[in-house]
mmCIF file of C-alpha atoms and ligand atoms in Angstrom:
data_model
loop_
_atom_site.group_PDB
_atom_site.id
_atom_site.type_symbol
_atom_site.label_atom_id
_atom_site.label_comp_id
_atom_site.label_asym_id
_atom_site.label_seq_id
_atom_site.Cartn_x
_atom_site.Cartn_y
_atom_site.Cartn_z
ATOM 1 C CA MET A 1 -35.758 -20.875 46.935
ATOM 2 C CA ARG A 2 -35.769 -17.094 47.124
ATOM 3 C CA LEU A 3 -32.001 -17.031 47.428
ATOM 4 C CA ARG A 4 -31.546 -19.317 44.440
ATOM 5 C CA SER A 5 -33.670 -17.220 42.135
ATOM 6 C CA LEU A 6 -31.814 -14.138 43.329
ATOM 7 C CA GLN A 7 -28.560 -15.909 42.566
ATOM 8 C CA ILE A 8 -29.800 -16.772 39.098
ATOM 9 C CA ILE A 9 -30.841 -13.176 38.494
ATOM 10 C CA LEU A 10 -27.444 -11.964 39.650
ATOM 11 C CA TRP A 11 -25.680 -14.444 37.425
ATOM 12 C CA VAL A 12 -27.791 -13.431 34.460
ATOM 13 C CA ALA A 13 -27.101 -9.766 35.205
ATOM 14 C CA ALA A 14 -23.379 -10.411 35.560
ATOM 15 C CA THR A 15 -23.270 -12.350 32.310
ATOM 16 C CA ALA A 16 -25.162 -9.598 30.542
ATOM 17 C CA ALA A 17 -22.739 -7.013 31.926
ATOM 18 C CA VAL A 18 -19.747 -9.019 30.718
ATOM 19 C CA LEU A 19 -21.309 -9.400 27.286
ATOM 20 C CA ALA A 20 -22.168 -5.711 27.130
ATOM 21 C CA PHE A 21 -18.640 -4.806 28.172
ATOM 22 C CA ALA A 22 -17.201 -7.160 25.567
ATOM 23 C CA ALA A 23 -19.463 -5.707 22.899
ATOM 24 C CA VAL A 24 -18.471 -2.148 23.758
ATOM 25 C CA ARG A 25 -14.825 -3.142 24.020
ATOM 26 C CA TRP A 26 -14.598 -5.026 20.737
ATOM 27 C CA TRP A 27 -17.426 -3.928 18.509
ATOM 28 C CA PRO A 28 -16.417 -0.394 17.494
ATOM 29 C CA ALA A 29 -12.802 -1.426 17.057
ATOM 30 C CA THR A 30 -13.489 -4.178 14.574
ATOM 31 C CA ASP A 31 -14.660 -3.435 11.098
ATOM 32 C CA ASP A 32 -13.511 -6.730 9.723
ATOM 33 C CA THR A 33 -16.182 -9.259 10.551
ATOM 34 C CA GLN A 34 -14.024 -12.337 10.206
ATOM 35 C CA ALA A 35 -11.597 -10.972 12.789
ATOM 36 C CA ALA A 36 -14.314 -9.867 15.178
ATOM 37 C CA ALA A 37 -14.915 -13.168 16.884
ATOM 38 C CA SER A 38 -11.377 -14.464 17.056
ATOM 39 C CA VAL A 39 -8.951 -13.661 19.822
ATOM 40 C CA PHE A 40 -5.534 -14.939 18.937
ATOM 41 C CA THR A 41 -1.891 -14.085 19.317
ATOM 42 C CA PRO A 42 -0.034 -13.779 16.022
ATOM 43 C CA ALA A 43 3.710 -14.294 16.135
ATOM 44 C CA PHE A 44 6.769 -13.776 13.986
ATOM 45 C CA ALA A 45 10.464 -14.557 14.312
ATOM 46 C CA LEU A 46 12.212 -12.919 11.371
ATOM 47 C CA ALA A 47 15.558 -11.336 10.584
ATOM 48 C CA ASP A 48 15.897 -7.561 10.392
ATOM 49 C CA SER A 49 18.179 -5.877 7.854
ATOM 50 C CA GLU A 50 21.179 -6.593 10.088
ATOM 51 C CA GLY A 51 20.370 -10.283 10.332
ATOM 52 C CA ARG A 52 19.169 -10.198 13.942
ATOM 53 C CA ILE A 53 16.088 -12.284 14.672
ATOM 54 C CA ARG A 54 13.256 -10.092 15.896
ATOM 55 C CA THR A 55 10.209 -11.625 17.543
ATOM 56 C CA THR A 56 6.763 -10.466 18.574
ATOM 57 C CA GLU A 57 7.693 -11.100 22.240
ATOM 58 C CA GLU A 58 10.228 -8.286 22.329
ATOM 59 C CA PHE A 59 7.481 -5.766 21.524
ATOM 60 C CA ARG A 60 5.167 -6.660 24.403
ATOM 61 C CA GLY A 61 3.973 -3.459 26.004
ATOM 62 C CA LYS A 62 3.691 -1.726 22.624
ATOM 63 C CA PHE A 63 1.065 -1.709 19.933
ATOM 64 C CA LEU A 64 2.302 -3.377 16.771
ATOM 65 C CA LEU A 65 1.195 -2.122 13.355
ATOM 66 C CA VAL A 66 2.063 -4.959 11.000
ATOM 67 C CA PHE A 67 1.985 -4.853 7.221
ATOM 68 C CA PHE A 68 2.971 -7.644 4.820
ATOM 69 C CA GLY A 69 4.299 -6.499 1.470
ATOM 70 C CA PHE A 70 7.220 -6.446 -0.908
ATOM 71 C CA THR A 71 9.402 -3.596 -1.987
ATOM 72 C CA SER A 72 8.917 -4.091 -5.755
ATOM 73 C CA CYS A 73 5.328 -3.024 -5.268
ATOM 74 C CA PRO A 74 5.065 0.614 -6.323
ATOM 75 C CA ASP A 75 1.300 1.003 -6.134
ATOM 76 C CA VAL A 76 -0.319 -0.652 -3.107
ATOM 77 C CA CYS A 77 2.588 -0.946 -0.663
ATOM 78 C CA PRO A 78 3.701 2.721 -0.599
ATOM 79 C CA THR A 79 0.124 3.799 0.125
ATOM 80 C CA THR A 80 -0.069 1.768 3.313
ATOM 81 C CA LEU A 81 3.494 2.565 4.373
ATOM 82 C CA SER A 82 2.828 6.274 3.832
ATOM 83 C CA GLU A 83 -0.236 6.044 6.030
ATOM 84 C CA VAL A 84 1.754 4.269 8.718
ATOM 85 C CA ALA A 85 4.442 6.960 8.449
ATOM 86 C CA GLN A 86 1.803 9.645 8.822
ATOM 87 C CA VAL A 87 0.357 7.902 11.879
ATOM 88 C CA MET A 88 3.815 7.743 13.482
ATOM 89 C CA ASP A 89 4.369 11.452 12.783
ATOM 90 C CA ASP A 90 0.964 12.379 14.175
ATOM 91 C CA LEU A 91 1.308 10.248 17.308
ATOM 92 C CA GLY A 92 3.905 12.787 18.424
ATOM 93 C CA SER A 93 5.056 12.050 21.963
ATOM 94 C CA ASP A 94 3.025 8.814 21.962
ATOM 95 C CA ALA A 95 5.006 7.413 19.027
ATOM 96 C CA GLY A 96 7.021 5.268 21.408
ATOM 97 C CA SER A 97 3.960 3.225 22.288
ATOM 98 C CA ALA A 98 3.579 1.887 18.733
ATOM 99 C CA GLN A 99 5.982 -0.106 16.607
ATOM 100 C CA PRO A 100 5.311 -0.314 12.869
ATOM 101 C CA VAL A 101 6.632 -3.488 11.213
ATOM 102 C CA PHE A 102 6.940 -4.248 7.504
ATOM 103 C CA ILE A 103 7.231 -7.995 6.822
ATOM 104 C CA SER A 104 8.572 -8.890 3.398
ATOM 105 C CA ILE A 105 6.720 -11.638 1.559
ATOM 106 C CA ASP A 106 9.466 -11.526 -1.079
ATOM 107 C CA PRO A 107 12.329 -11.835 1.415
ATOM 108 C CA GLU A 108 15.142 -13.057 -0.790
ATOM 109 C CA ARG A 109 14.756 -10.290 -3.371
ATOM 110 C CA ASP A 110 14.039 -7.632 -0.737
ATOM 111 C CA ARG A 111 17.186 -8.502 1.213
ATOM 112 C CA ARG A 112 19.150 -8.133 -2.007
ATOM 113 C CA LEU A 113 17.509 -4.805 -2.905
ATOM 114 C CA GLY A 114 17.937 -3.464 0.629
ATOM 115 C CA LEU A 115 15.052 -3.541 3.047
ATOM 116 C CA ALA A 116 16.140 -0.866 5.521
ATOM 117 C CA ASP A 117 16.744 1.732 2.774
ATOM 118 C CA TYR A 118 13.184 1.174 1.673
ATOM 119 C CA THR A 119 11.419 1.325 5.049
ATOM 120 C CA LYS A 120 13.536 4.294 6.229
ATOM 121 C CA ALA A 121 12.490 6.235 3.146
ATOM 122 C CA PHE A 122 8.955 6.199 4.531
ATOM 123 C CA HIS A 123 9.708 6.570 8.224
ATOM 124 C CA PRO A 124 12.736 5.780 10.388
ATOM 125 C CA ALA A 125 10.508 4.048 12.945
ATOM 126 C CA ILE A 126 9.363 1.344 10.520
ATOM 127 C CA LEU A 127 11.130 -1.949 11.146
ATOM 128 C CA GLY A 128 11.652 -4.034 8.010
ATOM 129 C CA LEU A 129 11.851 -7.796 8.433
ATOM 130 C CA ALA A 130 12.789 -10.443 5.879
ATOM 131 C CA GLY A 131 13.126 -14.021 7.062
ATOM 132 C CA SER A 132 13.490 -17.312 5.281
ATOM 133 C CA GLU A 133 10.677 -18.619 3.123
ATOM 134 C CA ALA A 134 9.559 -20.987 5.911
ATOM 135 C CA GLU A 135 9.702 -18.302 8.618
ATOM 136 C CA THR A 136 7.724 -15.936 6.417
ATOM 137 C CA GLN A 137 5.076 -18.550 5.756
ATOM 138 C CA ALA A 138 4.836 -19.249 9.487
ATOM 139 C CA ALA A 139 4.410 -15.548 10.250
ATOM 140 C CA ALA A 140 1.744 -15.144 7.560
ATOM 141 C CA ALA A 141 -0.117 -18.205 8.815
ATOM 142 C CA SER A 142 -0.109 -16.905 12.384
ATOM 143 C CA PHE A 143 -1.581 -13.592 11.165
ATOM 144 C CA LYS A 144 -4.059 -15.608 9.069
ATOM 145 C CA ILE A 145 -3.025 -13.761 5.940
ATOM 146 C CA PHE A 146 -2.419 -14.951 2.422
ATOM 147 C CA TYR A 147 0.359 -14.355 -0.013
ATOM 148 C CA GLU A 148 1.463 -16.073 -3.149
ATOM 149 C CA ARG A 149 4.145 -15.799 -5.757
ATOM 150 C CA GLU A 150 2.673 -15.536 -9.230
ATOM 151 C CA ALA A 151 4.740 -16.422 -12.264
ATOM 152 C CA ASP A 152 4.677 -13.494 -14.646
ATOM 153 C CA THR A 153 7.118 -13.451 -17.498
ATOM 154 C CA ALA A 154 6.408 -9.781 -18.189
ATOM 155 C CA SER A 155 7.433 -8.759 -14.669
ATOM 156 C CA GLN A 156 10.853 -7.871 -13.451
ATOM 157 C CA GLY A 157 12.449 -11.114 -12.233
ATOM 158 C CA GLY A 158 9.697 -13.181 -13.884
ATOM 159 C CA TYR A 159 7.242 -13.080 -11.006
ATOM 160 C CA THR A 160 5.034 -10.843 -8.950
ATOM 161 C CA MET A 161 3.329 -11.240 -5.584
ATOM 162 C CA ALA A 162 -0.329 -11.331 -4.624
ATOM 163 C CA HIS A 163 -1.012 -10.592 -0.977
ATOM 164 C CA SER A 164 -3.406 -9.426 1.726
ATOM 165 C CA PRO A 165 -2.877 -5.671 1.776
ATOM 166 C CA GLY A 166 -4.365 -4.977 5.209
ATOM 167 C CA LEU A 167 -2.648 -3.381 8.180
ATOM 168 C CA TYR A 168 -2.858 -5.395 11.381
ATOM 169 C CA LEU A 169 -2.998 -4.041 14.902
ATOM 170 C CA ILE A 170 -1.640 -6.156 17.736
ATOM 171 C CA GLY A 171 -2.111 -5.099 21.350
ATOM 172 C CA PRO A 172 0.544 -4.617 24.032
ATOM 173 C CA ASP A 173 -0.333 -8.092 25.354
ATOM 174 C CA GLY A 174 0.323 -9.630 21.947
ATOM 175 C CA ALA A 175 -3.317 -10.295 21.125
ATOM 176 C CA TRP A 176 -4.765 -9.507 17.717
ATOM 177 C CA LEU A 177 -6.947 -6.388 17.894
ATOM 178 C CA ARG A 178 -8.102 -5.601 14.387
ATOM 179 C CA GLN A 179 -7.373 -5.122 10.734
ATOM 180 C CA PHE A 180 -7.362 -1.798 8.901
ATOM 181 C CA THR A 181 -8.405 -2.641 5.373
ATOM 182 C CA TYR A 182 -6.379 -1.298 2.449
ATOM 183 C CA GLY A 183 -7.041 2.395 1.918
ATOM 184 C CA THR A 184 -8.029 3.215 5.516
ATOM 185 C CA PRO A 185 -7.006 6.879 5.931
ATOM 186 C CA ALA A 186 -4.158 7.644 8.332
ATOM 187 C CA ALA A 187 -6.463 9.832 10.442
ATOM 188 C CA GLU A 188 -8.752 6.874 11.107
ATOM 189 C CA ILE A 189 -5.858 4.620 12.106
ATOM 190 C CA LEU A 190 -4.514 7.395 14.328
ATOM 191 C CA SER A 191 -7.762 8.014 16.177
ATOM 192 C CA ASP A 192 -8.272 4.288 16.701
ATOM 193 C CA LEU A 193 -4.782 3.997 18.174
ATOM 194 C CA GLN A 194 -5.209 7.094 20.326
ATOM 195 C CA SER A 195 -8.462 5.736 21.743
ATOM 196 C CA ARG A 196 -6.504 2.739 23.032
ATOM 197 C CA LEU A 197 -3.545 4.580 24.545
ATOM 198 C CA MET B 1 9.767 8.224 -31.652
ATOM 199 C CA ASN B 2 11.860 8.591 -28.540
ATOM 200 C CA HIS B 3 13.800 11.819 -28.645
ATOM 201 C CA PHE B 4 16.473 10.900 -26.190
ATOM 202 C CA LEU B 5 18.248 14.244 -26.130
ATOM 203 C CA LEU B 6 14.995 16.038 -25.558
ATOM 204 C CA ALA B 7 14.154 13.490 -22.898
ATOM 205 C CA ALA B 8 17.469 14.024 -21.145
ATOM 206 C CA ALA B 9 16.950 17.778 -21.255
ATOM 207 C CA LEU B 10 13.497 17.372 -19.775
ATOM 208 C CA ILE B 11 14.798 15.170 -16.996
ATOM 209 C CA LEU B 12 17.375 17.798 -16.103
ATOM 210 C CA SER B 13 14.986 20.727 -16.254
ATOM 211 C CA ALA B 14 12.658 19.609 -13.521
ATOM 212 C CA SER B 15 9.751 21.864 -12.756
ATOM 213 C CA ALA B 16 7.353 21.400 -9.906
ATOM 214 C CA ALA B 17 4.439 22.676 -11.928
ATOM 215 C CA MET B 18 4.592 20.126 -14.726
ATOM 216 C CA ALA B 19 2.130 17.732 -13.161
ATOM 217 C CA CYS B 20 -0.388 20.540 -13.330
ATOM 218 C CA GLU B 21 0.102 21.025 -17.064
ATOM 219 C CA THR B 22 -2.769 20.079 -19.269
ATOM 220 C CA VAL B 23 -2.057 18.483 -22.638
ATOM 221 C CA THR B 24 -4.784 17.846 -25.181
ATOM 222 C CA ILE B 25 -4.994 15.551 -28.163
ATOM 223 C CA GLY B 26 -8.222 15.557 -30.113
ATOM 224 C CA ASP B 27 -11.023 15.199 -27.598
ATOM 225 C CA LEU B 28 -8.724 13.980 -24.849
ATOM 226 C CA THR B 29 -7.303 16.060 -22.028
ATOM 227 C CA VAL B 30 -4.350 14.614 -20.175
ATOM 228 C CA GLU B 31 -3.288 16.144 -16.857
ATOM 229 C CA HIS B 32 -1.926 15.519 -13.374
ATOM 230 C CA ALA B 33 0.833 13.203 -14.565
ATOM 231 C CA TRP B 34 2.975 12.182 -11.613
ATOM 232 C CA SER B 35 5.193 9.481 -10.241
ATOM 233 C CA LYS B 36 6.740 8.531 -6.919
ATOM 234 C CA ALA B 37 10.400 8.619 -6.012
ATOM 235 C CA THR B 38 12.067 5.197 -5.984
ATOM 236 C CA ILE B 39 14.792 3.817 -3.743
ATOM 237 C CA GLY B 40 17.375 2.896 -6.370
ATOM 238 C CA ALA B 41 16.656 1.726 -9.901
ATOM 239 C CA GLY B 42 16.201 -1.952 -9.017
ATOM 240 C CA ARG B 43 12.555 -1.584 -8.068
ATOM 241 C CA PRO B 44 9.833 -0.560 -10.491
ATOM 242 C CA GLY B 45 8.482 2.963 -10.551
ATOM 243 C CA VAL B 46 4.892 3.999 -11.032
ATOM 244 C CA PHE B 47 3.018 6.406 -13.297
ATOM 245 C CA TYR B 48 -0.297 8.106 -12.591
ATOM 246 C CA VAL B 49 -2.345 10.439 -14.773
ATOM 247 C CA GLU B 50 -5.858 11.685 -15.365
ATOM 248 C CA ILE B 51 -7.498 11.506 -18.803
ATOM 249 C CA THR B 52 -10.751 13.191 -19.738
ATOM 250 C CA ASN B 53 -12.645 12.428 -22.909
ATOM 251 C CA THR B 54 -14.744 15.466 -23.853
ATOM 252 C CA GLY B 55 -15.830 13.955 -27.170
ATOM 253 C CA SER B 56 -18.654 11.660 -28.126
ATOM 254 C CA THR B 57 -16.517 8.668 -29.117
ATOM 255 C CA ASP B 58 -15.108 6.108 -26.700
ATOM 256 C CA ASP B 59 -11.348 5.804 -26.687
ATOM 257 C CA ALA B 60 -8.839 3.707 -24.758
ATOM 258 C CA LEU B 61 -5.304 4.004 -23.460
ATOM 259 C CA VAL B 62 -3.476 1.061 -24.987
ATOM 260 C CA GLY B 63 0.143 1.638 -24.071
ATOM 261 C CA ILE B 64 2.840 3.853 -22.588
ATOM 262 C CA ALA B 65 6.455 4.462 -23.552
ATOM 263 C CA THR B 66 9.198 6.363 -21.748
ATOM 264 C CA PRO B 67 12.956 6.714 -21.884
ATOM 265 C CA ALA B 68 12.871 6.413 -18.070
ATOM 266 C CA ALA B 69 12.097 2.676 -18.114
ATOM 267 C CA GLY B 70 12.950 -0.288 -20.319
ATOM 268 C CA MET B 71 9.663 -2.055 -19.714
ATOM 269 C CA PRO B 72 6.760 0.275 -19.039
ATOM 270 C CA MET B 73 3.382 -1.410 -18.823
ATOM 271 C CA LEU B 74 -0.216 -0.723 -17.879
ATOM 272 C CA HIS B 75 -1.410 -2.477 -14.727
ATOM 273 C CA GLU B 76 -4.520 -2.562 -12.649
ATOM 274 C CA THR B 77 -4.401 -3.186 -8.932
ATOM 275 C CA VAL B 78 -7.267 -5.481 -8.054
ATOM 276 C CA VAL B 79 -8.270 -6.294 -4.502
ATOM 277 C CA GLN B 80 -10.447 -9.372 -4.652
ATOM 278 C CA ASP B 81 -11.484 -11.453 -1.640
ATOM 279 C CA GLY B 82 -8.998 -9.463 0.404
ATOM 280 C CA ILE B 83 -6.054 -10.257 -1.868
ATOM 281 C CA ALA B 84 -4.279 -7.532 -3.836
ATOM 282 C CA SER B 85 -2.700 -8.344 -7.146
ATOM 283 C CA MET B 86 -1.845 -6.268 -10.186
ATOM 284 C CA PRO B 87 -2.609 -7.915 -13.507
ATOM 285 C CA HIS B 88 -1.692 -6.267 -16.788
ATOM 286 C CA ALA B 89 -4.326 -4.023 -18.279
ATOM 287 C CA MET B 90 -4.387 -4.606 -22.027
ATOM 288 C CA SER B 91 -6.198 -1.317 -22.427
ATOM 289 C CA ILE B 92 -7.789 1.229 -20.141
ATOM 290 C CA PRO B 93 -11.173 2.463 -21.395
ATOM 291 C CA VAL B 94 -11.653 6.226 -21.704
ATOM 292 C CA PRO B 95 -15.400 6.403 -22.429
ATOM 293 C CA ALA B 96 -16.943 9.400 -24.182
ATOM 294 C CA GLY B 97 -17.766 12.203 -21.784
ATOM 295 C CA GLN B 98 -15.920 10.605 -18.878
ATOM 296 C CA SER B 99 -12.694 10.882 -16.937
ATOM 297 C CA VAL B 100 -10.437 7.996 -16.031
ATOM 298 C CA GLN B 101 -7.769 8.149 -13.393
ATOM 299 C CA LEU B 102 -4.612 6.162 -13.101
ATOM 300 C CA SER B 103 -4.232 6.563 -9.348
ATOM 301 C CA PRO B 104 -2.970 4.655 -6.290
ATOM 302 C CA GLY B 105 -4.856 1.424 -5.722
ATOM 303 C CA GLY B 106 -6.241 1.239 -9.256
ATOM 304 C CA TYR B 107 -4.892 1.591 -12.763
ATOM 305 C CA HIS B 108 -1.247 2.560 -12.955
ATOM 306 C CA GLY B 109 1.671 2.596 -15.308
ATOM 307 C CA MET B 110 4.270 0.145 -13.991
ATOM 308 C CA LEU B 111 7.746 1.357 -14.912
ATOM 309 C CA MET B 112 9.932 -1.725 -14.863
ATOM 310 C CA GLY B 113 13.593 -1.679 -15.751
ATOM 311 C CA LEU B 114 14.185 1.904 -14.653
ATOM 312 C CA THR B 115 17.053 3.632 -16.420
ATOM 313 C CA ASN B 116 17.835 5.588 -13.256
ATOM 314 C CA ALA B 117 16.365 5.921 -9.794
ATOM 315 C CA LEU B 118 13.499 8.420 -9.813
ATOM 316 C CA LYS B 119 14.275 11.293 -7.485
ATOM 317 C CA GLU B 120 11.788 13.703 -6.003
ATOM 318 C CA GLY B 121 11.782 16.869 -8.108
ATOM 319 C CA ASP B 122 12.848 15.096 -11.313
ATOM 320 C CA SER B 123 10.568 14.885 -14.268
ATOM 321 C CA PHE B 124 10.505 12.598 -17.281
ATOM 322 C CA PRO B 125 8.358 12.261 -20.407
ATOM 323 C CA VAL B 126 5.797 9.521 -20.965
ATOM 324 C CA THR B 127 4.155 8.976 -24.311
ATOM 325 C CA LEU B 128 0.606 7.681 -24.069
ATOM 326 C CA SER B 129 -0.874 5.724 -26.985
ATOM 327 C CA PHE B 130 -4.603 5.906 -27.473
ATOM 328 C CA GLU B 131 -6.580 3.571 -29.677
ATOM 329 C CA LYS B 132 -8.189 6.428 -31.625
ATOM 330 C CA ALA B 133 -6.594 9.735 -30.635
ATOM 331 C CA GLY B 134 -3.050 8.520 -31.285
ATOM 332 C CA GLU B 135 0.021 9.451 -29.280
ATOM 333 C CA VAL B 136 0.650 12.290 -26.890
ATOM 334 C CA THR B 137 3.618 12.995 -24.631
ATOM 335 C CA VAL B 138 3.282 14.404 -21.126
ATOM 336 C CA ASN B 139 5.856 15.455 -18.561
ATOM 337 C CA VAL B 140 5.694 13.463 -15.376
ATOM 338 C CA ASP B 141 6.672 14.996 -12.049
ATOM 339 C CA VAL B 142 8.410 12.774 -9.553
ATOM 340 C CA LEU B 143 6.857 13.467 -6.169
ATOM 341 C CA SER B 144 7.922 12.126 -2.794
ATOM 342 C CA LEU B 145 7.483 8.490 -1.872
ATOM 343 C CA ARG B 146 4.717 9.508 0.510
ATOM 344 C CA ALA B 147 2.851 11.758 -1.954
ATOM 345 C CA GLU B 148 -0.798 11.068 -2.681
ATOM 346 C CA GLY B 149 -0.906 13.179 -5.823
ATOM 347 C CA PRO B 150 0.136 16.520 -7.277
ATOM 348 C CA ASP B 151 -0.938 19.663 -5.499
ATOM 349 C CA CYS B 152 -2.479 21.694 -8.303
ATOM 350 C CA ALA B 153 -4.634 24.756 -7.838
ATOM 351 C CA ASP B 154 -7.319 23.201 -9.996
ATOM 352 C CA ALA B 155 -7.050 19.772 -8.352
ATOM 353 C CA GLY B 156 -10.271 18.214 -7.237
ATOM 354 C CA GLN B 157 -12.245 19.581 -10.151
HETATM 355 CU CU1 CU C 201 1.919 -2.719 -11.132
#
């Protein structure tokens, strides 16, 4: 009887410790409530500017900073890419432990306009990917993000894109870590990353 | 309305200080006009500016024109339910006694159909049309792709 109640107490204590650890581990890192509870492994398999298929698996061991956007987006997209570029600059000798990835949600047009020229203009480390429509939809779905082509006769090409403008952090094991909402300053992204290195 | 020769001359005579120029029309002060470099001319450029209405009458920015782009337009970036889109802004209110900023993540001039790629250090004119104050032309500095705004001594006022 004694032993059993001791066992119960130990189990309760152990469970509490695990929960406390989990809370400390995940709570401060997650400002996006909908992402807080979910542990999942987003994946992509998309062509780079040279037509080679790049997958999430090849980046295991590194942090991935993933942004979905399109290059005909002069307002929102450059802000996030500039922040990512700043983070890569400021990581200094740790830059090798993070891989920034720009996934085009307007892949056909972006391939035509030149994806690498665009990403390199922000930072040479940023990898630009533009797959097929189906591959792009699969990638977006696995990141649980939304994008949509909106008909717009007044826009260049007759359409524009609406999309989730967040920046997504994936851990070295491939698991989703958190979202940085649009407008998060580079310094905040940097210190979050550094705390995990 | 568009003085193309003057425009060409302005584009050639780039000056880093132009974004810090202040232009006034009636009760409106227009300053900190800037843009970001583009990669080629196939993608739209962007136009940002700050307008202050020191008068007692509300006004509104209703349009922009520039020789730098065939289809300039006013847009507003809206992030709603986590989705960013940029609908056209028919007019941008400039209320009496207030300042309005066209700045990253909010109102912006969308410069579609660029005549040429915008290069860092270039400048080009943009004519702003106000509902009441009329038209005024400002010189727009092209800053780097990663710029967050012009670096003026009086910035942040
Ligand atoms: Cu726009």
